Short mmCIF file of N, CA, C and O in Angstrom, two decimals:
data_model
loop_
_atom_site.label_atom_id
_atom_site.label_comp_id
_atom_site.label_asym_id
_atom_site.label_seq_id
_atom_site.Cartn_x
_atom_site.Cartn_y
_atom_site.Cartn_z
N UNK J 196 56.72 147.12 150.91
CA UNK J 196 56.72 146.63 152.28
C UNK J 196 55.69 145.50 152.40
O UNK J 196 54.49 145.72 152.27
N UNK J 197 56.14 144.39 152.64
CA UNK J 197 54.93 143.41 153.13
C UNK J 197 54.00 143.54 154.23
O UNK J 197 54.34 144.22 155.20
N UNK J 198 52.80 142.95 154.20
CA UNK J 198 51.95 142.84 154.84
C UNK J 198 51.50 141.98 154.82
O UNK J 198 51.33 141.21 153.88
N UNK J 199 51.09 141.87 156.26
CA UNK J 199 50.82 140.60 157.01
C UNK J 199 49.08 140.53 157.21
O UNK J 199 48.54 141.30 158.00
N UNK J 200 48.40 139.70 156.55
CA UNK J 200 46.97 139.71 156.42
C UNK J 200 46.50 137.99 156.91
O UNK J 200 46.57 136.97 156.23
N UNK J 201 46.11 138.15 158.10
CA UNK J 201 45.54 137.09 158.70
C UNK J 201 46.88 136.32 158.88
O UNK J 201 47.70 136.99 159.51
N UNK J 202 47.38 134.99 158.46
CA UNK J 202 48.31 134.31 158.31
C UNK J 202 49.22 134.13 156.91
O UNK J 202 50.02 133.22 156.71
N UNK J 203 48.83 135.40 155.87
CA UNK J 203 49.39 135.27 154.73
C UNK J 203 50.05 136.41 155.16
O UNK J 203 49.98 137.18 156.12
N UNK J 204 50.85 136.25 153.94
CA UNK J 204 52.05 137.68 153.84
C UNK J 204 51.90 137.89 152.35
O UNK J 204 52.31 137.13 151.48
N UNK J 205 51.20 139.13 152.14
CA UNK J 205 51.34 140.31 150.32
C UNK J 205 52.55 140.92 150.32
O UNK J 205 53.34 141.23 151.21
N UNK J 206 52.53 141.04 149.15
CA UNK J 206 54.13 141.88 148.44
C UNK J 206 54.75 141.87 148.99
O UNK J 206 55.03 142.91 149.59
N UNK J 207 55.70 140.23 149.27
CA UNK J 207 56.90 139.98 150.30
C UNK J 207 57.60 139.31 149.31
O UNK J 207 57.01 138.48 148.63
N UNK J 208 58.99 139.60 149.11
CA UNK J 208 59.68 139.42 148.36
C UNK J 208 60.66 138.50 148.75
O UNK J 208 60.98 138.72 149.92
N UNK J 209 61.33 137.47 148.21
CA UNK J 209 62.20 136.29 148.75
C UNK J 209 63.37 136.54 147.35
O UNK J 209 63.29 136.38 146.13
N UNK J 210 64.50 137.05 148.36
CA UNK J 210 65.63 137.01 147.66
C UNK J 210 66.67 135.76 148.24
O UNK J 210 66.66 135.13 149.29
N UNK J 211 67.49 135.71 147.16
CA UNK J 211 68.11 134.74 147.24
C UNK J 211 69.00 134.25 148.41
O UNK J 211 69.17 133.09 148.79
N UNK J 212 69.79 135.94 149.11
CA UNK J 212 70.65 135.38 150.35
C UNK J 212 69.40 135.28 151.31
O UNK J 212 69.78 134.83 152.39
N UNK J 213 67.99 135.53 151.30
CA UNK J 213 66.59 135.10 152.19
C UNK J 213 66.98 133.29 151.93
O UNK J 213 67.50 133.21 153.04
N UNK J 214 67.04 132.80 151.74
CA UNK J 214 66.69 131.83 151.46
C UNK J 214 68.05 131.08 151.26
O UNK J 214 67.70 129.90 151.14
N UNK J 215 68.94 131.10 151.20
CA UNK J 215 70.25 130.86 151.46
C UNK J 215 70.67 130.72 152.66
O UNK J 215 71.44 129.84 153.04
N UNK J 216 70.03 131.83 153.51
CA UNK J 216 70.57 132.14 154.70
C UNK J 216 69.57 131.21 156.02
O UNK J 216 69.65 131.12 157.25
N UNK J 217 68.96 130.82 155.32
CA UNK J 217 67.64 130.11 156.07
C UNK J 217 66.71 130.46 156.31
O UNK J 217 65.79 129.71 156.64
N UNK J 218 66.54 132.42 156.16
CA UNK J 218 65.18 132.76 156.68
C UNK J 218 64.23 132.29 156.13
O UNK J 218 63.13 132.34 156.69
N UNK J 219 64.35 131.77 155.01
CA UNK J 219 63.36 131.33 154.24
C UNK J 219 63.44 129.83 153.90
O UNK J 219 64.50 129.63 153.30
N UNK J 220 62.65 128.56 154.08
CA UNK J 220 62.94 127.20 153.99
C UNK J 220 62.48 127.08 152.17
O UNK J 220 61.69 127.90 151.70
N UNK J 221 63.00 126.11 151.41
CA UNK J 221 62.47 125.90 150.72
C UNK J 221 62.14 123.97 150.87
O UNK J 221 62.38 123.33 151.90
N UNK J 222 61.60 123.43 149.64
CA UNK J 222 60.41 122.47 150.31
C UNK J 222 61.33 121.55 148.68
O UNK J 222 61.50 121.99 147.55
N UNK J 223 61.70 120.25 149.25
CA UNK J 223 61.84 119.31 148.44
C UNK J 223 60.71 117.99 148.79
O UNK J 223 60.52 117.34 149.81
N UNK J 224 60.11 117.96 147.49
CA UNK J 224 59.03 117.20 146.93
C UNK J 224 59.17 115.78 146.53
O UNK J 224 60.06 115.63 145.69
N UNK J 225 58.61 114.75 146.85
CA UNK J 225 58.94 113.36 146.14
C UNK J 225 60.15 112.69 146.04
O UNK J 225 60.15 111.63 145.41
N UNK J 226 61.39 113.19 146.64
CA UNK J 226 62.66 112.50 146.38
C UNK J 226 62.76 111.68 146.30
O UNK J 226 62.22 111.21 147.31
N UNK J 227 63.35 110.45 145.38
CA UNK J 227 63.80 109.25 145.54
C UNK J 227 65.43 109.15 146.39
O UNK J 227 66.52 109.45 145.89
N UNK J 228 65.14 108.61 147.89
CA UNK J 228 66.69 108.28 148.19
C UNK J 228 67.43 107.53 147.68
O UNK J 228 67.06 106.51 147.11
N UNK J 229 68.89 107.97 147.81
CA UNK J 229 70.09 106.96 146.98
C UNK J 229 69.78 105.70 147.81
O UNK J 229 68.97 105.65 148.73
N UNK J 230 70.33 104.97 147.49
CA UNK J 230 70.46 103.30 148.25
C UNK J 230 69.09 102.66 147.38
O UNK J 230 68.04 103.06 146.87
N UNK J 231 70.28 100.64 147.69
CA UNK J 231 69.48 100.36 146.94
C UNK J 231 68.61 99.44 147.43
O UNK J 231 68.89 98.91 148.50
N UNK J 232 67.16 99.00 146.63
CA UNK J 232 66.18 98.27 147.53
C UNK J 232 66.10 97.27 146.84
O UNK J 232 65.72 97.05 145.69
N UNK J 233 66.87 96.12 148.41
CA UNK J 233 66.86 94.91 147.67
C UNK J 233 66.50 93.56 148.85
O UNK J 233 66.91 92.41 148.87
N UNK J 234 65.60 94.26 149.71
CA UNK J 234 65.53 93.20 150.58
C UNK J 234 66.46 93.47 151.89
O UNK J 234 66.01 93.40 153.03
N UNK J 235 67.42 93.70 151.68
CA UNK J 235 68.58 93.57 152.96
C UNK J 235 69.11 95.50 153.01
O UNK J 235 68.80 95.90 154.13
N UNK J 236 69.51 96.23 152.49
CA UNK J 236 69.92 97.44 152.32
C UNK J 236 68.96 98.01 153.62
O UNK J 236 67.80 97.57 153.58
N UNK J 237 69.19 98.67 154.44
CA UNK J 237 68.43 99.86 155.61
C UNK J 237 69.13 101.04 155.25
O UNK J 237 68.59 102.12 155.49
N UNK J 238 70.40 101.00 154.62
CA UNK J 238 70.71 102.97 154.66
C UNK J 238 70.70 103.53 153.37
O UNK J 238 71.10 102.87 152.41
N UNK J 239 70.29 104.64 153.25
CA UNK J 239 70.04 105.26 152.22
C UNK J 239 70.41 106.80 152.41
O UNK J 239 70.70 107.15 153.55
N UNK J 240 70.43 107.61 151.55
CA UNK J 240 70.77 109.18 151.54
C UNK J 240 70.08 109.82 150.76
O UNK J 240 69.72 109.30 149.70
N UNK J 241 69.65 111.38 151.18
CA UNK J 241 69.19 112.10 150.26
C UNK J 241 69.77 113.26 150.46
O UNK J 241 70.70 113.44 151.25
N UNK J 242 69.22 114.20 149.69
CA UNK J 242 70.27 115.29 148.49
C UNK J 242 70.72 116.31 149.66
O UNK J 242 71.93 116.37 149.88
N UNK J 243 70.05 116.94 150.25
CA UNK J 243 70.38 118.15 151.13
C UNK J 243 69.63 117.46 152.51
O UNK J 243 68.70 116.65 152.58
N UNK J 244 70.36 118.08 153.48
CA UNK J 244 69.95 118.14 155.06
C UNK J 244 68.78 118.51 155.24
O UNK J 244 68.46 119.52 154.62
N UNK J 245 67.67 117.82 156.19
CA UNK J 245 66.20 118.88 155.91
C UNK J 245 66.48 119.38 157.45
O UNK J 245 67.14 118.82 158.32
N UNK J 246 65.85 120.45 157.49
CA UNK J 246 65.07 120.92 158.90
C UNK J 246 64.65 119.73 159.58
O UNK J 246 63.71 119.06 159.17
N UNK J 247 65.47 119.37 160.89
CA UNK J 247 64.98 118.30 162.11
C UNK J 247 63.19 118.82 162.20
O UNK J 247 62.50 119.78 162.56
N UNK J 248 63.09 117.71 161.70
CA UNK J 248 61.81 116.86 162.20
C UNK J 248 60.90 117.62 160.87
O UNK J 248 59.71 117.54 161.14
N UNK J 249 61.00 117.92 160.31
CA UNK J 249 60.75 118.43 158.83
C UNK J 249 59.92 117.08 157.52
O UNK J 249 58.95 117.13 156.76
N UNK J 250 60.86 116.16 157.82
CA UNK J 250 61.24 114.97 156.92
C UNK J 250 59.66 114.39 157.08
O UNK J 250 58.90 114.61 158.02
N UNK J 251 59.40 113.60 155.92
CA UNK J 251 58.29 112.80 155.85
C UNK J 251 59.07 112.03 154.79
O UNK J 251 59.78 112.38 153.85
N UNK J 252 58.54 110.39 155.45
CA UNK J 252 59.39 109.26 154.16
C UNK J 252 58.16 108.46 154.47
O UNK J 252 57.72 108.14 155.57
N UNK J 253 57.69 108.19 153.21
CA UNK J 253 56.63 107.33 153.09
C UNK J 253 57.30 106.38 152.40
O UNK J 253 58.21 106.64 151.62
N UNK J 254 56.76 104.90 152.71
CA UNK J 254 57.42 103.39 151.82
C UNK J 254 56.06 102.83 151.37
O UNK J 254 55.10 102.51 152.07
N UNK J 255 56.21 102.80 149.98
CA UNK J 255 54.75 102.10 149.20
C UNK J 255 53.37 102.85 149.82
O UNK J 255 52.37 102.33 150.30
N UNK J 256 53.70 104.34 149.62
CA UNK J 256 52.62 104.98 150.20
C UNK J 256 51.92 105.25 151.47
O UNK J 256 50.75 105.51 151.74
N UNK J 257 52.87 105.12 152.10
CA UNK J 257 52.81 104.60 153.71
C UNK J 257 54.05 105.33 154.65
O UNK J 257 55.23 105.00 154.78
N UNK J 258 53.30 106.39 155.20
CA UNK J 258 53.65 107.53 156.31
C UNK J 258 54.56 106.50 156.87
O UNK J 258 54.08 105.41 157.17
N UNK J 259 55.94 106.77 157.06
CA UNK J 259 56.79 106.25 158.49
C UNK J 259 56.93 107.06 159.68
O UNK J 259 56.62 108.26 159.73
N UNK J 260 57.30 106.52 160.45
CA UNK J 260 57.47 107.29 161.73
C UNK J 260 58.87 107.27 162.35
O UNK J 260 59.42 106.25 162.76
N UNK J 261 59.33 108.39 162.38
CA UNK J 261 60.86 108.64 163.27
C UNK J 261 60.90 108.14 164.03
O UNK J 261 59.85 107.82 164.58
N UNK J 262 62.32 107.69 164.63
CA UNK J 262 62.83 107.86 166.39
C UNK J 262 63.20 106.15 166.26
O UNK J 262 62.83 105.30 165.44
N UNK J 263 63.78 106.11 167.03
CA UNK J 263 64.18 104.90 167.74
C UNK J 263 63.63 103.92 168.09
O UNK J 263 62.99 103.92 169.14
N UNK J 264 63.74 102.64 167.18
CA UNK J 264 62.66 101.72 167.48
C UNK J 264 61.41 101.81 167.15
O UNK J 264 60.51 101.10 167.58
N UNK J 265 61.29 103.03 166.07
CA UNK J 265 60.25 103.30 165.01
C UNK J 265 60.69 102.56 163.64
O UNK J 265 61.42 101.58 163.50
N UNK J 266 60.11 103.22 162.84
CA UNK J 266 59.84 102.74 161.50
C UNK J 266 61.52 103.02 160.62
O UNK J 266 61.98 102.37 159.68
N UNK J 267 62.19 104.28 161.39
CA UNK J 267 63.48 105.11 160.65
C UNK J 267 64.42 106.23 161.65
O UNK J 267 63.97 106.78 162.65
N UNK J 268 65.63 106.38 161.18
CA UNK J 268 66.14 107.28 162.07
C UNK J 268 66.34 108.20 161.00
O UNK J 268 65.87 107.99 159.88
N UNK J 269 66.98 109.13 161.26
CA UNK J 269 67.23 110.35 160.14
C UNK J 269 68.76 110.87 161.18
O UNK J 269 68.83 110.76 162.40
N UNK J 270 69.90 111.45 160.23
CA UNK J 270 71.15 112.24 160.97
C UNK J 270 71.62 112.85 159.72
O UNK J 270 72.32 112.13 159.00
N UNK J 271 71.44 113.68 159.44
CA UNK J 271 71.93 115.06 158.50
C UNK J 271 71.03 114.08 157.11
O UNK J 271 69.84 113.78 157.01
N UNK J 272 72.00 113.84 156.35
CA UNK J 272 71.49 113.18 154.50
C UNK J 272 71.13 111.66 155.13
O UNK J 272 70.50 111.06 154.27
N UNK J 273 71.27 110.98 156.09
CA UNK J 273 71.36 109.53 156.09
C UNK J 273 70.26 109.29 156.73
O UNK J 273 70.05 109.95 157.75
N UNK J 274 69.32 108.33 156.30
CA UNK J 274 68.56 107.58 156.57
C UNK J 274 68.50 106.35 156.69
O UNK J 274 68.86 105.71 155.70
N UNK J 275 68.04 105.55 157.91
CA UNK J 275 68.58 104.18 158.42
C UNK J 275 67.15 104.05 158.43
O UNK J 275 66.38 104.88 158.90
N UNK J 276 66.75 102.64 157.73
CA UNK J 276 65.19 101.85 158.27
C UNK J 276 65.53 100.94 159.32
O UNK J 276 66.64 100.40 159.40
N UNK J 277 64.95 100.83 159.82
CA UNK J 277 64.48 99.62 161.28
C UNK J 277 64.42 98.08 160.68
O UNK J 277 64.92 97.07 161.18
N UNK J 278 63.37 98.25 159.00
CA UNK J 278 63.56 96.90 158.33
C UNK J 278 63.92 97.29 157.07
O UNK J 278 63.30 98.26 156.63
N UNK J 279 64.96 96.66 156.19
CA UNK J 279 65.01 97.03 155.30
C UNK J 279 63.71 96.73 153.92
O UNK J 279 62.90 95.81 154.06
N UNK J 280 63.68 97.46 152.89
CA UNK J 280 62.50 97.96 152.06
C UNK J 280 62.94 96.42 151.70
O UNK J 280 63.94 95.79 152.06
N UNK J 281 61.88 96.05 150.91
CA UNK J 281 62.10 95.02 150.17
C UNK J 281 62.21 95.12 148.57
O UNK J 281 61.54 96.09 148.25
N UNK J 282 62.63 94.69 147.73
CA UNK J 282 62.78 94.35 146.28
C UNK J 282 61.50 94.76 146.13
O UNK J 282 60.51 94.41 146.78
N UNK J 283 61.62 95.95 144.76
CA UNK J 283 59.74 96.34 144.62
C UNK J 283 59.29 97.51 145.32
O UNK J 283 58.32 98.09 144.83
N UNK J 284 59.86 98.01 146.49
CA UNK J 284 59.10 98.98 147.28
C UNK J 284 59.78 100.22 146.47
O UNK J 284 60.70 100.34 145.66
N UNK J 285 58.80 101.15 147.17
CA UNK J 285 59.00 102.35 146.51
C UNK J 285 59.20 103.40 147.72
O UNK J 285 58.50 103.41 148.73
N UNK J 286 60.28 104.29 147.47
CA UNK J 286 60.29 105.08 149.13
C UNK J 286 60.91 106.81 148.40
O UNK J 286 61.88 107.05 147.69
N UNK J 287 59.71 107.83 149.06
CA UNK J 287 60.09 108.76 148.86
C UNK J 287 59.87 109.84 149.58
O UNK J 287 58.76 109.89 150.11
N UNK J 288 60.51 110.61 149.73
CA UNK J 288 60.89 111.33 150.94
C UNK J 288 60.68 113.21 150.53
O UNK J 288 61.14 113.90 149.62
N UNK J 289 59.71 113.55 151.78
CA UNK J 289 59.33 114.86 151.31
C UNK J 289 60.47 115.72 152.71
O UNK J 289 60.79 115.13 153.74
N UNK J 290 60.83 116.98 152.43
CA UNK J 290 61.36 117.95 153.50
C UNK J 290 61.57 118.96 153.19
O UNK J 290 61.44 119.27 152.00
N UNK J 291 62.09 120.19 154.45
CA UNK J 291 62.04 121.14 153.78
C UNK J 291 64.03 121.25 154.23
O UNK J 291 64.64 120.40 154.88
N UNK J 292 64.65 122.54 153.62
CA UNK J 292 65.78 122.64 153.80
C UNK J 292 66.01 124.02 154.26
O UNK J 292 67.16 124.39 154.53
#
């Protein structure tokens, strides 16, 4: 039986339909999105859907910011920039699913 100690949880076990089913998020690290960076390109995709508002996409090491008339939009895998990356940049995208 797990237990709940301060904000951790001991001998809690994560099975697979846990985590399938959503009770449990798991966490994608460093992704490189598809699309390509060439100056003009803004849409790009990555692998699985994250949890709304989950997403962190940094470009050349550099936090963006969601929403409209920000830095990026996000709608399921697709990601739209505001400007597109330029030739050279590097963009990778952390979330959970």
């Amino acid at each position: 039986m797990p237990q709940i100690v301060g904000r951790q949880i001991k001998n809690a076990t994560i099975t697979a339909d846990k985590l399938a089913s959503g009770i449990i998020s798991s966490f994608v690290d460093k992704e490189n999105p598809a699309g390509l960076i060439n100056g003009t390109n803004t849409a790009f995709t990555i692998v699985s859907t994250p949890i709304t508002g989950s997403e962190q996409i940094y470009l050349n090491g550099i936090l963006q910011e969601s929403g409209a008339g920000k830095d990026y939009t996000i709608a399921d895998k697709a990601i739209t920039f505001t400007n597109a990356p330029a030739t050279g940049d590097v963009v990778f995208v952390w979330y959970r699913k």
